[in-house]
């Protein structure tokens, strides 16, 4: 392979990397998330989303509030 295979990938043919589970791309540098990262989140590792400010959770679908909601209110 003219480029090295990343993240545990192996060269399986000329310029062809065989990627381990969770990685894709020509050099195994693109992480794969089985669920889409929502609300502007980005897939940064296998099944790992990096969420923007205001969102949390495995797929960035849980809103965060800067203060506690009172009287039975919920963060939305």
Coordinates of N, CA and C in Angstrom, one line a residue:
X1 N 0.9 -1.2 0.0 CA 0.0 0.0 0.0 C 0.9 1.2 0.0
X2 N 0.5 2.2 -0.8 CA 1.3 3.4 -0.9 C 1.1 4.3 0.3
X3 N -0.1 4.2 0.9 CA -0.4 4.9 2.2 C -0.6 3.9 3.2
X4 N -0.2 4.2 4.5 CA -0.3 3.2 5.5 C -1.8 3.1 6.0
X5 N -2.1 1.9 6.4 CA -3.5 1.6 6.9 C -3.5 2.0 8.3
X6 N -4.5 2.8 8.7 CA -4.7 3.3 10.1 C -5.6 2.4 10.9
X7 N -5.6 2.6 12.2 CA -6.5 2.0 13.2 C -6.6 0.5 13.1
X8 N -5.5 -0.1 12.9 CA -5.4 -1.6 12.9 C -5.7 -2.2 11.5
X9 N -5.9 -1.4 10.5 CA -6.2 -1.9 9.1 C -4.9 -2.6 8.6
X10 N -5.1 -3.5 7.7 CA -4.0 -4.3 7.1 C -4.1 -4.1 5.5
X11 N -2.9 -4.1 4.9 CA -2.8 -4.0 3.5 C -3.2 -5.4 2.9
X12 N -4.3 -5.5 2.1 CA -4.7 -6.7 1.6 C -4.5 -6.9 0.1
X13 N -4.2 -5.8 -0.6 CA -3.9 -5.9 -2.0 C -3.3 -4.5 -2.3
X14 N -2.7 -4.4 -3.5 CA -2.0 -3.1 -3.8 C -3.0 -2.0 -3.6
X15 N -2.6 -1.0 -2.7 CA -3.3 0.2 -2.4 C -4.8 -0.1 -1.9
X16 N -4.9 -1.2 -1.2 CA -6.2 -1.6 -0.6 C -6.0 -2.0 0.8
X17 N -6.7 -1.3 1.7 CA -6.7 -1.6 3.1 C -7.9 -2.4 3.5
X18 N -7.7 -3.4 4.3 CA -8.8 -4.2 4.9 C -9.0 -3.6 6.3
X19 N -10.1 -3.0 6.6 CA -10.3 -2.2 7.8 C -11.0 -3.1 8.9
X20 N -10.6 -2.9 10.2 CA -11.3 -3.6 11.3 C -12.7 -3.0 11.4
X21 N -13.6 -3.7 12.2 CA -14.9 -3.2 12.5 C -14.8 -1.8 13.1
X22 N -15.7 -0.9 12.6 CA -15.8 0.4 13.2 C -15.0 1.5 12.4
X23 N -14.3 1.0 11.3 CA -13.5 1.9 10.5 C -13.7 1.6 9.0
X24 N -13.6 2.7 8.2 CA -13.8 2.5 6.8 C -12.9 3.5 6.1
X25 N -13.0 3.5 4.7 CA -12.2 4.4 3.9 C -10.9 3.8 3.4
X26 N -10.3 4.5 2.5 CA -9.1 3.9 1.7 C -8.0 3.6 2.7
X27 N -7.8 4.3 3.8 CA -6.8 4.0 4.8 C -7.3 3.7 6.2
X28 N -8.6 3.4 6.2 CA -9.2 3.0 7.5 C -9.2 4.2 8.5
X29 N -9.3 5.4 8.0 CA -9.2 6.6 8.9 C -10.6 7.2 9.1
X30 N -11.7 6.6 8.5 CA -13.0 7.2 8.7 C -13.8 6.3 9.7
X31 N -14.2 6.9 10.8 CA -15.0 6.1 11.8 C -16.4 5.8 11.3
X32 N -16.9 4.7 11.8 CA -18.3 4.3 11.4 C -19.2 4.4 12.7
X33 N -20.3 5.1 12.6 CA -21.3 5.1 13.6 C -22.5 4.4 13.1
X34 N -23.0 3.4 13.9 CA -24.1 2.7 13.4 C -25.4 3.5 13.5
X35 N -25.5 4.5 14.3 CA -26.6 5.4 14.4 C -26.1 6.8 14.0
X36 N -26.9 7.6 13.3 CA -26.5 8.9 12.9 C -26.4 9.8 14.1
X37 N -25.3 10.6 14.1 CA -25.1 11.6 15.2 C -26.1 12.8 14.9
X38 N -27.0 13.1 15.8 CA -28.0 14.1 15.6 C -27.6 15.5 16.0
X39 N -28.4 16.5 15.6 CA -28.2 17.9 16.1 C -26.9 18.5 15.9
X40 N -26.2 18.1 14.7 CA -24.9 18.7 14.4 C -23.8 17.9 15.0
X41 N -24.0 16.8 15.6 CA -22.9 16.0 16.2 C -22.1 15.3 15.0
X42 N -20.9 15.0 15.3 CA -20.0 14.3 14.3 C -19.5 13.0 14.9
X43 N -19.4 12.0 14.0 CA -18.8 10.7 14.3 C -17.3 10.9 14.4
X44 N -16.8 10.7 15.6 CA -15.3 10.9 15.8 C -14.6 9.6 16.1
X45 N -15.3 8.5 16.3 CA -14.7 7.2 16.6 C -15.8 6.2 16.3
X46 N -15.4 4.9 16.3 CA -16.4 3.9 16.2 C -17.6 4.0 17.2
X47 N -18.8 4.3 16.6 CA -20.0 4.5 17.5 C -19.8 5.5 18.6
X48 N -19.0 6.6 18.3 CA -18.8 7.7 19.2 C -19.1 9.0 18.5
X49 N -20.1 9.7 19.1 CA -20.4 11.0 18.6 C -19.8 12.1 19.4
X50 N -19.4 13.2 18.8 CA -19.0 14.4 19.5 C -20.1 15.4 19.3
X51 N -20.7 15.7 20.4 CA -22.0 16.6 20.4 C -21.6 18.1 20.5
X52 N -22.4 18.9 19.8 CA -22.3 20.3 20.0 C -22.8 20.8 21.3
X53 N -22.5 22.0 21.7 CA -23.0 22.6 23.0 C -24.5 22.5 23.0
X54 N -25.0 22.1 24.1 CA -26.5 22.0 24.3 C -27.0 20.6 24.1
X55 N -26.2 19.7 23.7 CA -26.6 18.3 23.4 C -25.7 17.3 24.0
X56 N -26.2 16.2 24.4 CA -25.4 15.1 25.0 C -26.0 13.8 24.6
X57 N -25.4 12.7 25.1 CA -25.9 11.3 24.8 C -25.1 10.6 23.7
X58 N -25.4 9.4 23.5 CA -24.6 8.6 22.6 C -24.8 9.0 21.1
X59 N -25.9 9.6 20.8 CA -26.2 10.1 19.5 C -26.6 11.6 19.5
X60 N -26.3 12.3 20.5 CA -26.5 13.8 20.6 C -28.0 14.1 20.6
X61 N -28.9 13.3 21.2 CA -30.3 13.5 21.2 C -30.9 14.0 22.5
X62 N -30.0 14.1 23.5 CA -30.5 14.5 24.9 C -30.1 16.0 25.1
X63 N -31.1 16.9 25.2 CA -30.7 18.3 25.4 C -30.1 18.5 26.8
X64 N -29.2 19.5 26.9 CA -28.7 19.8 28.3 C -29.2 21.2 28.6
X65 N -29.5 21.4 29.9 CA -30.0 22.7 30.3 C -28.9 23.3 31.2
X66 N -28.7 24.6 31.1 CA -27.7 25.3 32.0 C -28.2 25.4 33.4
X67 N -29.5 25.4 33.6 CA -30.0 25.4 35.0 C -31.1 24.3 35.2
X68 N -31.3 23.9 36.4 CA -32.3 22.9 36.7 C -33.7 23.3 36.4
X69 N -34.5 22.5 35.7 CA -35.9 22.8 35.5 C -36.7 22.6 36.7
X70 N -37.5 23.6 37.1 CA -38.3 23.5 38.3 C -39.7 23.1 38.0
X71 N -40.4 22.8 39.1 CA -41.9 22.5 39.1 C -42.3 21.5 38.1
X72 N -41.5 20.4 37.9 CA -41.8 19.3 37.0 C -41.5 19.6 35.6
X73 N -40.8 20.7 35.3 CA -40.4 21.0 33.9 C -39.3 20.1 33.4
X74 N -39.3 19.9 32.1 CA -38.2 19.1 31.5 C -37.4 19.9 30.5
X75 N -36.2 19.6 30.4 CA -35.3 20.2 29.4 C -35.7 19.7 28.0
X76 N -35.9 20.7 27.1 CA -36.3 20.3 25.7 C -35.6 21.3 24.7

